[in-house]
Coordinates of C-alpha atoms in Angstrom, one line a residue:
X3 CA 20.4 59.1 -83.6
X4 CA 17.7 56.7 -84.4
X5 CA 14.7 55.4 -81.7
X6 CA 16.7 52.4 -81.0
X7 CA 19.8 54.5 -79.9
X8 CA 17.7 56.5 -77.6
X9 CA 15.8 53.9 -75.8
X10 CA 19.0 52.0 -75.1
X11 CA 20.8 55.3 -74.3
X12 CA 18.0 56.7 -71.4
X13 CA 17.9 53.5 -68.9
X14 CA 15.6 56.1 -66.4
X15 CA 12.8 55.5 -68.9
X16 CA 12.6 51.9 -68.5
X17 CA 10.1 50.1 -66.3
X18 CA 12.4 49.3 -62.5
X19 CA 9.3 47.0 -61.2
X20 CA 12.4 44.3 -59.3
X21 CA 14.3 47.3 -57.9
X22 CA 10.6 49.4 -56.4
X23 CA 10.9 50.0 -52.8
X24 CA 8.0 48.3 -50.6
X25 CA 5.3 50.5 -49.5
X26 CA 5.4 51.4 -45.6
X27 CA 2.0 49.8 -45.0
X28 CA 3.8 46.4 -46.5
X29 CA 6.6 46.9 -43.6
X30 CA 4.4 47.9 -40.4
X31 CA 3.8 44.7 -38.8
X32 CA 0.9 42.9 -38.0
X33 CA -0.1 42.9 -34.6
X34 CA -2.0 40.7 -32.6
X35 CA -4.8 41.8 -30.4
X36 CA -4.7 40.9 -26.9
X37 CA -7.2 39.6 -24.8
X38 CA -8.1 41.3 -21.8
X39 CA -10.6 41.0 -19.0
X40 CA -13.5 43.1 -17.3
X41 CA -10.8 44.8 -15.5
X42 CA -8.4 45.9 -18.2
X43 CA -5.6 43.5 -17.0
X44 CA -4.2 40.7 -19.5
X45 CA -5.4 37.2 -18.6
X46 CA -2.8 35.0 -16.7
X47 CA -1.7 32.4 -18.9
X48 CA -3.3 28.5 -17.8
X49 CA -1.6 26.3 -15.6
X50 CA -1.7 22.6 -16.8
X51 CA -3.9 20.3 -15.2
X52 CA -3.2 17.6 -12.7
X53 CA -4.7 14.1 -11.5
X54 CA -4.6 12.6 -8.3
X55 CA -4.5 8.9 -9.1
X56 CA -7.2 7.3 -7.2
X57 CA -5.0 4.1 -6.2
X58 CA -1.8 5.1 -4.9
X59 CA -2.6 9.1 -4.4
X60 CA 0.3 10.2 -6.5
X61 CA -0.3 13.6 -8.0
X62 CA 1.0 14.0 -11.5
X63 CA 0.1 16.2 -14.7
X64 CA -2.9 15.2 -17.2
X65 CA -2.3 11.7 -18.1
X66 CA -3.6 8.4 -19.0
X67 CA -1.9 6.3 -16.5
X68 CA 0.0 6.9 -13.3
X69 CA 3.6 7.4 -13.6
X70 CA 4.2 5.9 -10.4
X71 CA 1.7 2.7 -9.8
X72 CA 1.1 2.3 -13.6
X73 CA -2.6 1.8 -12.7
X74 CA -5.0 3.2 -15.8
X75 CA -7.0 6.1 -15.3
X76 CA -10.2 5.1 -17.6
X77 CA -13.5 3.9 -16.3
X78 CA -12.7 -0.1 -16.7
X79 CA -9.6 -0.1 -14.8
X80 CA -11.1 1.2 -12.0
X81 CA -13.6 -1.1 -12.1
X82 CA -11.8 -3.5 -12.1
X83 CA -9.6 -2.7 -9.6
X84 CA -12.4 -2.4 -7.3
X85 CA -13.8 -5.6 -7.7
X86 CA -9.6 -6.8 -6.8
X87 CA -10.2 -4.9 -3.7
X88 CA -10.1 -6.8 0.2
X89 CA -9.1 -6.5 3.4
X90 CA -5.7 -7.8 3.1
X91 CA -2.7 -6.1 2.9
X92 CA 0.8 -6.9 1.4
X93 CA 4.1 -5.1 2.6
X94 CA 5.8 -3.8 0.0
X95 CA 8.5 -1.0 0.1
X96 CA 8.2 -0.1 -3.7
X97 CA 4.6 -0.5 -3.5
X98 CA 3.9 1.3 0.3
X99 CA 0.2 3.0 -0.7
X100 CA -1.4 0.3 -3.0
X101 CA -4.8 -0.3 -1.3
X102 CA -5.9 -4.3 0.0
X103 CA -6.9 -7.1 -2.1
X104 CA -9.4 -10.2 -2.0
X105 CA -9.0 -13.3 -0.8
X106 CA -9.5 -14.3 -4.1
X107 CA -6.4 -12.5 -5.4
X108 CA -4.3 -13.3 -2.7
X109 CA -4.8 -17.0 -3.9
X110 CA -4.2 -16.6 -7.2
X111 CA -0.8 -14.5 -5.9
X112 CA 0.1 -18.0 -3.8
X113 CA -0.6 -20.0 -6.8
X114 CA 1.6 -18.1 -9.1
X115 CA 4.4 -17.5 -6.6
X116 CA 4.3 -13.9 -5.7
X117 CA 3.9 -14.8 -1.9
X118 CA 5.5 -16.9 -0.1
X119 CA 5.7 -18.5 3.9
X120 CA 7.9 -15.7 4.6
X121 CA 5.8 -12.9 2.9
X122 CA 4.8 -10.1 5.2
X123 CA 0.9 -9.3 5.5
X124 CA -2.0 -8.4 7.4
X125 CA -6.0 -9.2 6.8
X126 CA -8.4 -9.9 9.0
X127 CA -7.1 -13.5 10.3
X128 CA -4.2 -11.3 12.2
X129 CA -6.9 -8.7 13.2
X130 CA -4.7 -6.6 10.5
X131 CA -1.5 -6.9 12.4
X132 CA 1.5 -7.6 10.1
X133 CA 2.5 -11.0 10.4
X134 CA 4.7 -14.0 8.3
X135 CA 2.3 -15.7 6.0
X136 CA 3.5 -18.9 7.3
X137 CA 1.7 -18.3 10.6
X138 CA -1.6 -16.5 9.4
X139 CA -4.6 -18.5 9.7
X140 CA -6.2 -19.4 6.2
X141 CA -3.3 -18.6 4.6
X142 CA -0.9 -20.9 5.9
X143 CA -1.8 -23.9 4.7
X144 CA -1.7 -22.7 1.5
X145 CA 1.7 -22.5 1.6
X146 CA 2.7 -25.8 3.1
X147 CA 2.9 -24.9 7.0
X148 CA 0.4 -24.9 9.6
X149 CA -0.6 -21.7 11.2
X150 CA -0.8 -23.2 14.5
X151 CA 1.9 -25.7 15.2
X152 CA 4.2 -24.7 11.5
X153 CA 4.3 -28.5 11.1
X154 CA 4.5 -29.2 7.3
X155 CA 1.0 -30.2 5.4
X156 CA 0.4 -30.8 2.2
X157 CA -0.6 -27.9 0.2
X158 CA -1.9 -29.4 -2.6
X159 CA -4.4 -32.0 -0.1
X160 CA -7.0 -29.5 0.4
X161 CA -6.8 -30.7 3.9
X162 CA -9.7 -29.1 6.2
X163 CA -7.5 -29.8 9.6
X164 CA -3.8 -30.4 10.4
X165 CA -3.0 -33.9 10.9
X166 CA -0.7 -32.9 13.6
X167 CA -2.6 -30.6 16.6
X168 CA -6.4 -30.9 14.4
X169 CA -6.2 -26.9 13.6
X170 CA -8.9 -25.4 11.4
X171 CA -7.8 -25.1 8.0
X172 CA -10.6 -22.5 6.5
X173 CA -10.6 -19.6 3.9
X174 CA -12.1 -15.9 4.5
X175 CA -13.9 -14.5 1.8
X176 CA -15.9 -11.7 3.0
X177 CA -14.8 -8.8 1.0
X178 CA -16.2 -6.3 3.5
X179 CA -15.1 -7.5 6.6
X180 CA -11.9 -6.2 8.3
X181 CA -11.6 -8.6 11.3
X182 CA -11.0 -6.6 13.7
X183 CA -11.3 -7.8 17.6
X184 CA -14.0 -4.8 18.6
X185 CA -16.2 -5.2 15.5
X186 CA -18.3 -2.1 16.6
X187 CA -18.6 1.0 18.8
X188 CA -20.3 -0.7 21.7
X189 CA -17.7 -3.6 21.7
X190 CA -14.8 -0.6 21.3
X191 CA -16.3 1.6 24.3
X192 CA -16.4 -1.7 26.5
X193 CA -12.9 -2.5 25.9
X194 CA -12.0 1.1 26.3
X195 CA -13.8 1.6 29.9
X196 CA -12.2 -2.1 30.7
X197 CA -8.7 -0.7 30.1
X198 CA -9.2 2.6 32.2
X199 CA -10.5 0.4 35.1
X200 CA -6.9 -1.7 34.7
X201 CA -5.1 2.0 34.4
X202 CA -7.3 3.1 37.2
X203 CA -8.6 6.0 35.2
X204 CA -11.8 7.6 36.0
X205 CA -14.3 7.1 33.3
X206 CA -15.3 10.5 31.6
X207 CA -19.4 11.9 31.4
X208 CA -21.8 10.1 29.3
X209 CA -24.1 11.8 27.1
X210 CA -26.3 9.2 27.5
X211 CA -27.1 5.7 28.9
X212 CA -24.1 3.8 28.8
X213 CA -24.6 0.2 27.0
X214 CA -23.8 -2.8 29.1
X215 CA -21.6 -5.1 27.8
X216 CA -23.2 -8.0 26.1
X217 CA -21.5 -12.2 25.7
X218 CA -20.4 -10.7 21.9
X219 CA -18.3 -7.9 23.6
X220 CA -17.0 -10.0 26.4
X221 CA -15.4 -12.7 24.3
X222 CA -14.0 -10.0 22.1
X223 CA -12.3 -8.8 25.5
X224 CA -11.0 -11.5 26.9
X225 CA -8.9 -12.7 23.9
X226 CA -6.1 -11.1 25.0
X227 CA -7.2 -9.7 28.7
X228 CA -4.3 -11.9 30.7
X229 CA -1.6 -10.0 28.3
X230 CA -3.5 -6.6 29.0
X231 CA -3.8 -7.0 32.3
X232 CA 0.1 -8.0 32.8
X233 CA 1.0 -4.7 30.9
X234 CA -1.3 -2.3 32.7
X235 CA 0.6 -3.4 36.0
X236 CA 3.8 -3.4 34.2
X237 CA 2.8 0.6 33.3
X238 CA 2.3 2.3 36.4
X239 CA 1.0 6.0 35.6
X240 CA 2.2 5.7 32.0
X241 CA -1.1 6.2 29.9
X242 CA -1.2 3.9 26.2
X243 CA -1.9 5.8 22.7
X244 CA -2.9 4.2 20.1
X245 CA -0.6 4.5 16.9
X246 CA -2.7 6.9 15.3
X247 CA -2.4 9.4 17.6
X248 CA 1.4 9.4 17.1
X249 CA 0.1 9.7 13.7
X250 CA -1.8 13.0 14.0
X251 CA 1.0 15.3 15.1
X252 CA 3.5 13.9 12.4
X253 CA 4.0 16.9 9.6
X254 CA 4.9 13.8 7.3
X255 CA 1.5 12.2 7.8
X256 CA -0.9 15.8 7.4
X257 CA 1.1 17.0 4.0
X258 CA 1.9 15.0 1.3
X259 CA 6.0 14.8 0.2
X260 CA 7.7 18.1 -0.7
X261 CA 7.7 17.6 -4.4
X262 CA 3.9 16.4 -4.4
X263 CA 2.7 19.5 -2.0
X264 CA 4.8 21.7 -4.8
X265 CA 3.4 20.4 -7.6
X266 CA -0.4 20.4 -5.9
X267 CA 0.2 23.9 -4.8
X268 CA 1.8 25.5 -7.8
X269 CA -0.4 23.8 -10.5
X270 CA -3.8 24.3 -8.7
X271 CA -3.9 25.9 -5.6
X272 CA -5.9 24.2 -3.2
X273 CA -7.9 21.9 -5.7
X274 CA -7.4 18.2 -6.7
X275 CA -9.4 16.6 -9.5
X276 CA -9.7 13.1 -9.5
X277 CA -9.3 11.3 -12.9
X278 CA -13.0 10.5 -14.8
X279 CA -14.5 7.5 -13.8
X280 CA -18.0 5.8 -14.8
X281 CA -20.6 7.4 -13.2
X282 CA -20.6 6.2 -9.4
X283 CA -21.2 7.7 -6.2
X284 CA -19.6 9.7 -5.1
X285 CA -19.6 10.9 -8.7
X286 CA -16.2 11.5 -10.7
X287 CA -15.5 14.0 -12.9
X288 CA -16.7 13.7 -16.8
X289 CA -14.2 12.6 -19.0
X290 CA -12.7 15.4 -21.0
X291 CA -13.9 16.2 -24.6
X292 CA -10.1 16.1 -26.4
X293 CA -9.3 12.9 -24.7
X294 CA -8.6 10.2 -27.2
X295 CA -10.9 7.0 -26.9
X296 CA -9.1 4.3 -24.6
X297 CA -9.3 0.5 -25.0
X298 CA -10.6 -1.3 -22.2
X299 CA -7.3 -2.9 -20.4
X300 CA -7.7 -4.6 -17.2
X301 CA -5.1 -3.6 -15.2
X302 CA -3.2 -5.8 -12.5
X303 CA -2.8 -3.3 -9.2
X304 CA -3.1 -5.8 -6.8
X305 CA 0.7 -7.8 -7.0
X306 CA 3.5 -8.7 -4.4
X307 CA 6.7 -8.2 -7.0
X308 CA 9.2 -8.2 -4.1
X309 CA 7.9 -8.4 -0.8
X310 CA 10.0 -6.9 2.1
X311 CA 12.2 -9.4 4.7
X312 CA 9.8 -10.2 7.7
X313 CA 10.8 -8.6 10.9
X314 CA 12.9 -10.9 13.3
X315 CA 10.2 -11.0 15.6
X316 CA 7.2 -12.2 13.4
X317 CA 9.8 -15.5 12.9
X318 CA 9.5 -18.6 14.5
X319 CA 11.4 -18.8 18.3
X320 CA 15.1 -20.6 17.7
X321 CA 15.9 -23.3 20.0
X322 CA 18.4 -22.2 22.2
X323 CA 21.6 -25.0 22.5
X324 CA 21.4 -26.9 26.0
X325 CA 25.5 -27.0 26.4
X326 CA 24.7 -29.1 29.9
X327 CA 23.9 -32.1 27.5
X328 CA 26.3 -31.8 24.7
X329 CA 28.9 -31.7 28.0
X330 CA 27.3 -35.4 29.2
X331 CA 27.4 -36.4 25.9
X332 CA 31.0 -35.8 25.3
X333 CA 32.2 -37.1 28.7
X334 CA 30.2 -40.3 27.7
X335 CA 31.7 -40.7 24.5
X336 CA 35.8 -40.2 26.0
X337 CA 34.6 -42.9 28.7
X338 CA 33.5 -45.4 26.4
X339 CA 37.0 -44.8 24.4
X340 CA 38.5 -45.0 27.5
X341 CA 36.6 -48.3 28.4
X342 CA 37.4 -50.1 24.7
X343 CA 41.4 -49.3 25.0
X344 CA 41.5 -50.7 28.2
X345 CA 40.4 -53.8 27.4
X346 CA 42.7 -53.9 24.4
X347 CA 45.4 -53.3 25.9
X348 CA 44.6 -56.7 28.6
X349 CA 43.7 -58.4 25.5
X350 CA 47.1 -58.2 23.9
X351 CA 49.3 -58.6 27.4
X352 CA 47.0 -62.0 27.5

């Protein structure tokens, strides 16, 4: 048997690298060492982050923009939504905790047609009660309609007084400037001991000298004394709060919506951030580090897309029908008929 015979012949001597088992150190797997604190225990893993957006209050997981106001989170926007801000206020259902805007804005919002005479709002013309556009002093006549008499006027005059009663026709652009009837404390605490002399409610201890009431704080007063004085009488012993002491003892009011107190409470506990802003006081957080550059978008917060149905009592009073003369009226008319065929019929028997 030659060489060749024999190293066909004896497969066992041939080299087997495909077939070779793998080691045991190539199966044992790697493993991963695990990070541990001071304590020995393993690190609970991070919650994600949430903002509170700063216009509406809507808490929502790290983002750029609100998911529920659409308002942009970056320094600019919230600039410029500040400069939007006022004291008036638009009613709007899908829009309930958008904050006031300028006079300014509310102009522009005539001009392009997102408020109208029957538009529901409040600013300091009302002394920020909710009223119909129509009948709110410096807006009004912006819309066609005086706010004293609702005759018609021509909106696009620029007319300083109506041509029908001579009512003011001016605008209010303080920015700062709420309009309310007691402007301060000393013209709120002379209003307040005024109605508990009405109530006949003994006034409770100073802690110190008690400021007279000045001209300013009597006019302020006496706007509406005749009404107040009719509904203390009408009261007895029934003692008035003010809406926002209903307010207090509401659980809706002191805690937010259940899915917002969930997400606060199960994402962070009892902490909030706010989104970053541009350096301001009170200061905001710094923007974070990962955050991708944003371009500078001026946002539009401040709209009235579909203001809500004014209440029935903020309309004008109907006239009520007066049926006595409609009555007169018709008797007249089936005399007169009367009258005319009688002297037809003498007419054709002469």
């Amino acid at each position: 048997m030659t060489d060749s015979d024999s190293h066909h012949d004896s497969p066992e001597e041939s080299p087997a690298t495909d077939t070779a088992e793998p080691t045991p150190a190539s199966q044992a797997p790697v493993e991963t060492p695990v990070a541990v604190n001071k304590n020995g225990d393993e690190p609970k893993p991070k919650k994600p982050k949430v903002v509170l957006c700063p216009y509406c209050g809507h808490a929502q997981q790290q983002s750029d923009r609100c998911s529920d106001c659409g308002g942009l989170f970056e320094p600019l926007s919230r600039r410029a939504t500040q400069i939007a801000m006022g004291p008036w206020y638009i009613r709007n259902k899908n829009s309930p905790f958008r904050p006031g805007c300028s006079y300014e804005v509310l102009v522009k919002m005539i001009e392009a047609g997102g408020v109208g005479p029957m538009t529901v709002l409040r600013g300091p013309t009302t002394r920020q009660f909710w009223s119909v556009a129509r009948n709110v002093p410096g807006i009004a006549h912006m819309l066609g309609y005086c706010h004293a008499c609702g005759a018609h006027v021509d909106k696009d005059a620029d007319l300083k007084n109506c041509p029908s009663c001579d009512a003011v026709f001016r605008s209010v652009k303080q920015r700062n400037e709420l309009g309310l009837q007691f402007p301060n404390r000393r013209a709120a605490e002379a209003a307040q001991r005024s109605l508990n002399r009405l109530l006949g409610i003994a006034p409770a201890e100073a802690d110190g000298e008690v400021p007279e009431t000045t001209a300013e704080d009597a006019e302020s007063m006496s706007e509406d004394q005749d009404q107040v004085v009719a509904a203390a009488a009408a009261a007895g012993d029934q003692a008035p709060e003010s809406i926002f002491e209903q307010d207090a003892g509401t659980p809706a009011i002191a805690a937010a919506d259940d899915q917002q107190r969930d997400l606060i409470s199960d994402l962070l506990g009892d902490t909030v951030p706010t989104p970053p802003s541009a350096p301001a006081p009170p200061p905001d957080p710094a923007p974070l580090p990962d955050a991708p550059p944003q371009r500078a978008e001026t946002p539009a917060p401040l709209t009235a897309s579909t203001p809500d149905e004014p209440h029935p009592a903020a309309l004008p009073p109907r006239r009520e029908i007066n049926w006595l003369v409609v009555l007169l009226v018709a008797l007249n008319v089936l005399v007169a008929a009367a009258v005319i065929a009688f002297v037809a019929t003498r007419s054709g028997e002469g």
